[in-house]
Amino acid sequence: MTEELYPNLVDRFLKYVKINTRSNEESATVPSDPKEIAFLADLATELKEIGFENIRTMDDGYVFAELASNLDHAVPTIGFIAHVDTADFNSENINPQIVEDYDGESDIQLNTEYALTVAQFPSLKNYKGQTLITTDGTTLLGADDKAGVAEIISAAEYLIANPEVKHGKLVFGFGPDEEIGVGADHFDVAAFGADFAYTLDGGPLGELEWETFSAAGARVTIQGLNVHPGSAKDTMINAIQVAFDFHAKLPTNDRPEKTDGRQGFWHVMSVSGSPEEAELRYIVRDHDRAKFEARKQYLVDVAAQFNQDFGTDRITLEINDQYYNMGEILKDDMTSVDLAEKAMKELDITPIIEPVRGGTDGSKITFLGLPTPNIFAGGENMHGRFEYVSIQVMQKAVDTILKISELNVKG
């Protein structure tokens, strides 16, 4: 496929990323932020204008749409899913920069303070001769996952514009709040109507992910006893110090910066408070379910030991499971994975099949009964100022969607 086949892909992506859709972890609403609701409403209007069918907004904020089969025989219905929210980094006034024909060697100056350097980001070497879209160094880009949104819509737009291209029924879902781990909590699998699906939410070219972390969030609240420091001996319980002591009980090598592959971790996300009260927030991750459960239990045991030592419950621990390793389900039926792998190989894309050190909405959706592995969308260095994406990789993501549809027709 060539750029001419997807004439709106880049402009569509640039339009999307300039709109702030950052989700809000502190919100109790669904979706979590009005910005997402507004974006999804505009997206539904755009889908109607392009020619999508049966467009509807679900109670959880998801926008569903369809393309009817143009075949005279039955084939599986395939779904494609992406999320519209961005992560917890500055998402206001995003100003994408275009780097034409990147040479694969030079550092890319984002602004006077920040640069994408090859020394720090050697992945840049993979993009010689390609056109990159970067940030201006002050915001994230939002390729996670607006690249996926733009790619899915551009693939469907191609099929609508070329009705002679045969395809089965295709269904599409665009949702909120993936970045805060709740976007797919109420995903309506029955209403979506797919036999299997894919999230377009991966990173570099060729990523095909059917194993994820199992994940939980943990909040440790510490109640101190604050008195004047001049008379504090044997009386003061400094909640901040207790927080430091609690964290020191976790194995020092089980941190994101010291783990890879299938190794899990505890990751402290925030520390806040005063001598009177303090709070630690963690995320807990592991691919192996038994090890995941053991990591959560370790936090329970540490909290219990502290409370025992204090002689009263000064530490409160809340743990909430977020999603589970979808490989536990997909390993029993690899149809969706095998189809995507075959599609990539036919496009001369080398599939990269590794356990993803993260999760996607596909994790939850798979456990809701719809097998949903994850496909590359192109983003690199996601969730920060050094994020970038290759236009050529985005085009190949569209190619992959179309090739999956084509192979589904052939059976």
Short mmCIF file of C-alpha atoms in Angstrom, two decimals:
data_model
loop_
_atom_site.label_atom_id
_atom_site.label_comp_id
_atom_site.label_asym_id
_atom_site.label_seq_id
_atom_site.Cartn_x
_atom_site.Cartn_y
_atom_site.Cartn_z
CA MET A 1 0.00 0.00 0.00
CA THR A 2 1.14 3.58 -0.55
CA GLU A 3 0.50 6.90 1.06
CA GLU A 4 -1.89 7.83 -1.75
CA LEU A 5 -4.29 5.11 -0.64
CA TYR A 6 -4.69 6.75 2.79
CA PRO A 7 -4.71 10.47 1.93
CA ASN A 8 -6.31 11.53 5.22
CA LEU A 9 -4.26 9.41 7.62
CA VAL A 10 -1.66 11.99 8.65
CA ASP A 11 -3.99 15.00 8.71
CA ARG A 12 -6.49 12.98 10.71
CA PHE A 13 -3.82 12.00 13.23
CA LEU A 14 -2.51 15.56 13.57
CA LYS A 15 -6.04 16.85 14.11
CA TYR A 16 -6.71 14.28 16.82
CA VAL A 17 -3.51 14.77 18.79
CA LYS A 18 -3.99 18.54 19.03
CA ILE A 19 -7.16 17.95 21.07
CA ASN A 20 -6.56 17.39 24.78
CA THR A 21 -8.28 14.16 25.83
CA ARG A 22 -6.28 13.30 28.94
CA SER A 23 -8.26 11.03 31.25
CA ASN A 24 -8.68 11.84 34.94
CA GLU A 25 -7.79 9.17 37.49
CA GLU A 26 -9.37 11.16 40.33
CA SER A 27 -12.78 11.29 38.64
CA ALA A 28 -15.69 9.04 39.54
CA THR A 29 -17.58 9.69 36.30
CA VAL A 30 -17.73 7.46 33.22
CA PRO A 31 -16.02 8.60 31.05
CA SER A 32 -13.66 10.28 33.47
CA ASP A 33 -13.40 13.67 31.77
CA PRO A 34 -15.74 15.86 29.69
CA LYS A 35 -12.94 16.35 27.14
CA GLU A 36 -13.20 12.68 26.21
CA ILE A 37 -16.99 12.87 25.87
CA ALA A 38 -16.69 15.85 23.51
CA PHE A 39 -14.00 14.16 21.43
CA LEU A 40 -15.99 10.95 21.10
CA ALA A 41 -19.10 12.90 20.09
CA ASP A 42 -17.14 14.64 17.34
CA LEU A 43 -15.68 11.30 16.32
CA ALA A 44 -19.16 9.79 15.96
CA THR A 45 -20.10 12.66 13.66
CA GLU A 46 -16.97 12.09 11.59
CA LEU A 47 -17.70 8.37 11.26
CA LYS A 48 -21.18 9.18 9.95
CA GLU A 49 -19.75 11.60 7.39
CA ILE A 50 -17.22 9.01 6.18
CA GLY A 51 -19.92 6.37 5.74
CA PHE A 52 -19.68 4.07 8.75
CA GLU A 53 -22.90 2.27 9.66
CA ASN A 54 -24.85 1.63 12.86
CA ILE A 55 -22.96 4.27 14.84
CA ARG A 56 -23.98 4.47 18.48
CA THR A 57 -22.57 5.73 21.75
CA MET A 58 -22.71 3.23 24.60
CA ASP A 59 -23.38 4.00 28.26
CA ASP A 60 -19.67 3.69 29.09
CA GLY A 61 -18.74 6.26 26.45
CA TYR A 62 -17.55 3.82 23.79
CA VAL A 63 -18.50 4.71 20.23
CA PHE A 64 -19.35 1.60 18.21
CA ALA A 65 -19.67 1.50 14.42
CA GLU A 66 -19.80 -1.09 11.65
CA LEU A 67 -19.21 -1.88 8.00
CA ALA A 68 -21.56 -4.53 6.64
CA SER A 69 -20.13 -7.53 4.83
CA ASN A 70 -20.11 -7.32 1.03
CA LEU A 71 -19.65 -11.09 0.66
CA ASP A 72 -22.14 -13.73 -0.41
CA HIS A 73 -20.91 -16.14 2.25
CA ALA A 74 -20.32 -16.02 5.99
CA VAL A 75 -16.95 -15.28 7.56
CA PRO A 76 -16.06 -14.30 11.14
CA THR A 77 -16.84 -10.76 12.21
CA ILE A 78 -13.65 -8.92 13.18
CA GLY A 79 -13.43 -5.97 15.53
CA PHE A 80 -10.83 -3.20 15.73
CA ILE A 81 -10.55 -1.12 18.88
CA ALA A 82 -8.58 1.95 20.01
CA HIS A 83 -8.74 4.37 22.92
CA VAL A 84 -8.96 8.14 22.63
CA ASP A 85 -7.57 9.26 25.99
CA THR A 86 -3.95 10.15 26.66
CA ALA A 87 -1.74 9.57 29.68
CA ASP A 88 -0.92 11.67 32.73
CA PHE A 89 1.56 14.06 31.13
CA ASN A 90 1.00 17.55 29.82
CA SER A 91 -1.58 17.22 27.03
CA GLU A 92 -2.50 20.86 26.55
CA ASN A 93 -1.41 22.80 23.44
CA ILE A 94 0.17 19.83 21.69
CA ASN A 95 2.24 21.12 18.78
CA PRO A 96 3.43 18.21 16.60
CA GLN A 97 6.67 18.61 14.67
CA ILE A 98 7.36 16.94 11.30
CA VAL A 99 10.83 15.56 10.58
CA GLU A 100 11.07 14.69 6.89
CA ASP A 101 13.44 11.98 5.60
CA TYR A 102 15.13 11.39 8.93
CA ASP A 103 18.74 10.27 8.46
CA GLY A 104 18.79 7.72 11.27
CA GLU A 105 21.86 9.30 12.88
CA SER A 106 21.14 12.85 13.96
CA ASP A 107 19.69 14.03 17.23
CA ILE A 108 16.33 15.77 16.84
CA GLN A 109 16.11 19.04 18.74
CA LEU A 110 12.61 19.41 20.16
CA ASN A 111 13.19 22.81 21.76
CA THR A 112 16.06 24.67 23.40
CA GLU A 113 15.97 22.34 26.41
CA TYR A 114 15.09 18.89 25.12
CA ALA A 115 16.24 16.70 22.25
CA LEU A 116 15.58 13.20 20.98
CA THR A 117 19.14 11.86 21.05
CA VAL A 118 20.29 8.69 19.38
CA ALA A 119 22.44 7.92 22.42
CA GLN A 120 19.42 7.95 24.72
CA PHE A 121 16.91 6.60 22.20
CA PRO A 122 18.73 4.18 19.86
CA SER A 123 15.39 3.14 18.35
CA LEU A 124 15.76 6.26 16.17
CA LYS A 125 18.25 4.31 14.06
CA ASN A 126 15.38 2.13 12.83
CA TYR A 127 13.74 5.07 11.06
CA LYS A 128 16.30 6.12 8.49
CA GLY A 129 14.55 7.60 5.46
CA GLN A 130 11.19 7.84 7.20
CA THR A 131 9.09 10.84 8.20
CA LEU A 132 8.70 11.23 11.95
CA ILE A 133 6.14 13.16 13.95
CA THR A 134 7.51 14.34 17.30
CA THR A 135 6.45 16.63 20.11
CA ASP A 136 7.81 20.13 20.64
CA GLY A 137 9.30 18.96 23.93
CA THR A 138 6.63 20.45 26.19
CA THR A 139 3.86 17.83 25.91
CA LEU A 140 3.31 14.22 25.05
CA LEU A 141 2.28 13.47 21.46
CA GLY A 142 -0.73 11.20 21.95
CA ALA A 143 0.17 8.52 19.41
CA ASP A 144 -0.93 6.29 22.28
CA ASP A 145 -3.54 5.80 21.08
CA LYS A 146 -4.64 8.37 18.54
CA ALA A 147 -2.37 6.68 16.02
CA GLY A 148 -4.55 3.60 16.49
CA VAL A 149 -7.74 5.65 16.13
CA ALA A 150 -6.51 7.28 12.92
CA GLU A 151 -5.29 3.97 11.48
CA ILE A 152 -8.55 2.13 12.09
CA ILE A 153 -10.66 4.92 10.61
CA SER A 154 -8.35 5.27 7.60
CA ALA A 155 -8.54 1.53 6.90
CA ALA A 156 -12.34 1.61 7.01
CA GLU A 157 -12.37 4.77 4.89
CA TYR A 158 -10.35 2.91 2.26
CA LEU A 159 -12.87 0.06 2.19
CA ILE A 160 -15.80 2.48 1.96
CA ALA A 161 -14.13 4.30 -0.94
CA ASN A 162 -13.33 1.01 -2.69
CA PRO A 163 -16.46 -1.17 -2.46
CA GLU A 164 -14.99 -3.66 -4.90
CA VAL A 165 -12.60 -4.78 -2.14
CA LYS A 166 -14.29 -7.73 -0.49
CA HIS A 167 -14.56 -7.95 3.28
CA GLY A 168 -16.68 -9.55 5.95
CA LYS A 169 -18.54 -7.61 8.58
CA LEU A 170 -16.20 -5.32 10.47
CA VAL A 171 -16.98 -3.62 13.76
CA PHE A 172 -15.13 -0.76 15.39
CA GLY A 173 -14.86 0.56 18.93
CA PHE A 174 -13.37 3.83 20.17
CA GLY A 175 -13.30 4.27 23.92
CA PRO A 176 -12.20 6.40 26.87
CA ASP A 177 -10.10 5.91 29.98
CA GLU A 178 -7.70 3.17 28.93
CA GLU A 179 -4.81 5.07 30.46
CA ILE A 180 -6.39 4.99 33.91
CA GLY A 181 -7.23 1.31 33.64
CA VAL A 182 -11.03 1.48 33.63
CA GLY A 183 -11.97 2.12 30.00
CA ALA A 184 -13.08 -1.42 29.19
CA ASP A 185 -14.66 -2.23 32.56
CA HIS A 186 -18.16 -2.14 31.06
CA PHE A 187 -17.35 -2.97 27.43
CA ASP A 188 -20.48 -4.50 25.90
CA VAL A 189 -19.15 -7.56 24.10
CA ALA A 190 -22.59 -8.68 22.92
CA ALA A 191 -23.47 -5.28 21.46
CA PHE A 192 -20.07 -5.04 19.78
CA GLY A 193 -20.81 -8.25 17.93
CA ALA A 194 -17.34 -9.49 16.94
CA ASP A 195 -16.06 -13.05 16.89
CA PHE A 196 -12.61 -11.77 17.78
CA ALA A 197 -10.97 -8.35 17.77
CA TYR A 198 -7.71 -6.42 17.88
CA THR A 199 -6.65 -3.35 19.77
CA LEU A 200 -4.43 -1.06 17.71
CA ASP A 201 -2.48 0.11 20.75
CA GLY A 202 1.01 -1.30 20.39
CA GLY A 203 4.34 0.34 19.75
CA PRO A 204 6.91 -0.21 16.98
CA LEU A 205 6.41 -1.98 13.66
CA GLY A 206 5.52 -5.65 13.97
CA GLU A 207 4.42 -5.78 17.58
CA LEU A 208 1.82 -8.51 18.06
CA GLU A 209 1.01 -8.96 21.70
CA TRP A 210 -1.15 -11.68 23.17
CA GLU A 211 0.37 -11.78 26.65
CA THR A 212 0.21 -8.85 29.05
CA PHE A 213 0.93 -8.16 32.67
CA SER A 214 -1.66 -8.88 35.28
CA ALA A 215 -2.08 -5.59 37.07
CA ALA A 216 -3.28 -4.05 40.32
CA GLY A 217 -3.17 -0.65 41.94
CA ALA A 218 -2.34 -0.27 45.64
CA ARG A 219 -2.82 2.65 48.01
CA VAL A 220 -1.04 2.69 51.36
CA THR A 221 -2.41 5.26 53.83
CA ILE A 222 -0.39 5.92 56.97
CA GLN A 223 -1.78 7.64 60.06
CA GLY A 224 0.97 9.27 62.06
CA LEU A 225 1.11 10.83 65.51
CA ASN A 226 2.52 14.33 65.27
CA VAL A 227 3.95 16.14 68.29
CA HIS A 228 6.53 18.88 68.71
CA PRO A 229 9.88 17.53 67.50
CA GLY A 230 11.55 18.89 70.61
CA SER A 231 9.65 16.41 72.77
CA ALA A 232 9.09 13.70 70.19
CA LYS A 233 11.22 10.90 71.64
CA ASP A 234 9.21 7.68 72.04
CA THR A 235 6.02 9.54 71.12
CA MET A 236 6.10 10.88 67.54
CA ILE A 237 5.15 8.60 64.69
CA ASN A 238 6.16 10.51 61.57
CA ALA A 239 3.92 9.25 58.78
CA ILE A 240 6.41 10.36 56.12
CA GLN A 241 9.18 8.36 57.76
CA VAL A 242 6.91 5.36 58.06
CA ALA A 243 6.20 5.66 54.34
CA PHE A 244 9.94 5.55 53.65
CA ASP A 245 10.31 2.56 55.95
CA PHE A 246 7.40 0.75 54.28
CA HIS A 247 8.86 1.27 50.83
CA ALA A 248 12.25 0.06 52.04
CA LYS A 249 10.67 -3.32 52.80
CA LEU A 250 10.12 -3.97 49.09
CA PRO A 251 12.88 -5.86 47.25
CA THR A 252 15.20 -3.30 45.66
CA ASN A 253 15.59 -5.22 42.41
CA ASP A 254 11.85 -5.62 41.77
CA ARG A 255 11.44 -2.20 40.21
CA PRO A 256 10.63 -1.28 36.60
CA GLU A 257 14.11 0.14 36.04
CA LYS A 258 15.71 -3.15 37.08
CA THR A 259 13.43 -5.66 35.39
CA ASP A 260 12.56 -6.79 31.88
CA GLY A 261 11.01 -9.68 29.97
CA ARG A 262 8.67 -11.64 32.20
CA GLN A 263 9.96 -10.12 35.43
CA GLY A 264 7.30 -8.35 37.47
CA PHE A 265 7.64 -5.40 39.81
CA TRP A 266 6.24 -3.03 42.37
CA HIS A 267 6.34 0.56 41.09
CA VAL A 268 5.84 3.49 43.44
CA MET A 269 3.81 6.10 41.57
CA SER A 270 3.53 8.83 44.19
CA VAL A 271 4.46 9.73 47.73
CA SER A 272 2.62 12.50 49.53
CA GLY A 273 1.72 13.68 52.98
CA SER A 274 2.91 15.20 56.24
CA PRO A 275 4.07 13.84 59.60
CA GLU A 276 0.37 13.53 60.47
CA GLU A 277 -0.69 11.44 57.45
CA ALA A 278 1.04 10.10 54.36
CA GLU A 279 0.14 8.09 51.30
CA LEU A 280 2.01 5.81 48.92
CA ARG A 281 0.55 4.68 45.60
CA TYR A 282 1.86 1.66 43.75
CA ILE A 283 1.16 -0.34 40.67
CA VAL A 284 1.80 -4.07 40.91
CA ARG A 285 2.64 -6.07 37.79
CA ASP A 286 3.52 -9.65 36.84
CA HIS A 287 2.86 -11.96 33.90
CA ASP A 288 2.54 -15.07 36.06
CA ARG A 289 -0.75 -15.12 37.98
CA ALA A 290 0.71 -16.92 41.00
CA LYS A 291 3.56 -14.44 41.25
CA PHE A 292 1.08 -11.59 40.80
CA GLU A 293 -0.99 -12.84 43.71
CA ALA A 294 2.18 -13.25 45.76
CA ARG A 295 3.19 -9.64 45.09
CA LYS A 296 -0.15 -8.40 46.36
CA GLN A 297 0.09 -10.65 49.40
CA TYR A 298 3.57 -9.30 50.13
CA LEU A 299 2.10 -5.82 50.51
CA VAL A 300 -0.61 -7.20 52.79
CA ASP A 301 2.01 -8.93 54.94
CA VAL A 302 4.22 -5.84 55.20
CA ALA A 303 1.27 -3.70 56.25
CA ALA A 304 0.20 -6.30 58.81
CA GLN A 305 3.70 -6.45 60.28
CA PHE A 306 3.87 -2.67 60.63
CA ASN A 307 0.49 -2.59 62.36
CA GLN A 308 1.55 -5.38 64.66
CA ASP A 309 4.71 -3.49 65.57
CA PHE A 310 2.73 -0.31 66.25
CA GLY A 311 0.21 -2.21 68.31
CA THR A 312 -2.60 -0.54 66.36
CA ASP A 313 -3.75 -0.20 62.75
CA ARG A 314 -1.86 2.84 61.54
CA ILE A 315 -1.52 1.52 58.00
CA THR A 316 -4.49 0.99 55.72
CA LEU A 317 -3.91 -0.90 52.48
CA GLU A 318 -6.28 -0.90 49.50
CA ILE A 319 -5.55 -3.13 46.51
CA ASN A 320 -7.66 -3.14 43.36
CA ASP A 321 -7.09 -5.53 40.47
CA GLN A 322 -7.03 -3.71 37.13
CA TYR A 323 -6.63 -6.42 34.48
CA TYR A 324 -5.18 -9.88 33.96
CA ASN A 325 -2.80 -11.49 31.48
CA MET A 326 -4.96 -12.14 28.43
CA GLY A 327 -2.58 -14.94 27.44
CA GLU A 328 -4.35 -17.09 30.02
CA ILE A 329 -7.36 -17.06 27.67
CA LEU A 330 -5.82 -16.65 24.21
CA LYS A 331 -3.47 -19.62 24.57
CA ASP A 332 -6.49 -21.89 24.20
CA ASP A 333 -7.55 -20.39 20.84
CA MET A 334 -4.85 -18.64 18.82
CA THR A 335 -7.04 -17.95 15.76
CA SER A 336 -6.82 -14.18 16.11
CA VAL A 337 -3.09 -14.20 16.80
CA ASP A 338 -2.30 -16.57 13.95
CA LEU A 339 -4.33 -14.45 11.51
CA ALA A 340 -2.50 -11.26 12.46
CA GLU A 341 0.87 -12.99 12.28
CA LYS A 342 0.09 -14.31 8.80
CA ALA A 343 -1.07 -10.85 7.68
CA MET A 344 2.17 -9.25 8.83
CA LYS A 345 4.31 -11.87 7.15
CA GLU A 346 2.48 -11.40 3.86
CA LEU A 347 3.28 -7.69 4.13
CA ASP A 348 6.97 -8.47 4.80
CA ILE A 349 6.60 -7.22 8.36
CA THR A 350 8.51 -9.29 10.89
CA PRO A 351 6.12 -10.08 13.76
CA ILE A 352 7.48 -9.24 17.19
CA ILE A 353 5.66 -11.59 19.54
CA GLU A 354 6.73 -10.92 23.10
CA PRO A 355 4.90 -10.50 26.41
CA VAL A 356 4.00 -6.84 26.65
CA ARG A 357 5.19 -5.13 29.81
CA GLY A 358 1.93 -3.32 30.20
CA GLY A 359 -1.68 -3.87 29.32
CA THR A 360 -4.33 -2.84 26.85
CA ASP A 361 -8.09 -2.68 26.86
CA GLY A 362 -7.77 -6.02 25.10
CA SER A 363 -6.74 -7.57 28.41
CA LYS A 364 -10.10 -6.85 29.99
CA ILE A 365 -12.09 -7.40 26.81
CA THR A 366 -10.52 -10.84 26.38
CA PHE A 367 -11.59 -11.78 29.91
CA LEU A 368 -15.09 -10.49 29.09
CA GLY A 369 -15.29 -13.18 26.41
CA LEU A 370 -13.94 -11.54 23.23
CA PRO A 371 -10.41 -12.63 22.22
CA THR A 372 -8.53 -9.35 21.62
CA PRO A 373 -4.76 -9.39 21.04
CA ASN A 374 -2.87 -6.15 20.43
CA ILE A 375 -1.26 -4.89 17.21
CA PHE A 376 1.37 -2.18 16.68
CA ALA A 377 0.21 1.39 16.10
CA GLY A 378 3.70 2.86 15.74
CA GLY A 379 4.32 4.98 18.81
CA GLU A 380 7.73 5.14 20.47
CA ASN A 381 8.62 6.56 23.92
CA MET A 382 4.96 6.89 24.78
CA HIS A 383 3.56 8.93 27.68
CA GLY A 384 6.09 11.75 27.61
CA ARG A 385 7.82 14.59 25.82
CA PHE A 386 10.07 12.23 23.84
CA GLU A 387 7.18 10.43 22.13
CA TYR A 388 7.29 10.08 18.36
CA VAL A 389 5.76 8.05 15.57
CA SER A 390 6.71 7.20 12.00
CA ILE A 391 4.22 8.00 9.25
CA GLN A 392 5.43 4.97 7.30
CA VAL A 393 4.76 2.67 10.27
CA MET A 394 1.28 4.14 10.66
CA GLN A 395 0.64 3.34 7.00
CA LYS A 396 1.82 -0.23 7.58
CA ALA A 397 -0.60 -0.51 10.49
CA VAL A 398 -3.41 0.39 8.09
CA ASP A 399 -2.03 -2.18 5.64
CA THR A 400 -2.14 -4.78 8.41
CA ILE A 401 -5.79 -4.07 9.22
CA LEU A 402 -6.70 -4.46 5.57
CA LYS A 403 -4.62 -7.60 5.14
CA ILE A 404 -6.30 -9.20 8.17
CA SER A 405 -9.67 -8.45 6.58
CA GLU A 406 -8.49 -9.84 3.23
CA LEU A 407 -7.17 -13.08 4.73
CA ASN A 408 -10.41 -13.49 6.68
CA VAL A 409 -12.29 -13.45 3.38
CA LYS A 410 -9.99 -16.08 1.91
CA GLY A 411 -10.35 -18.29 4.96
#
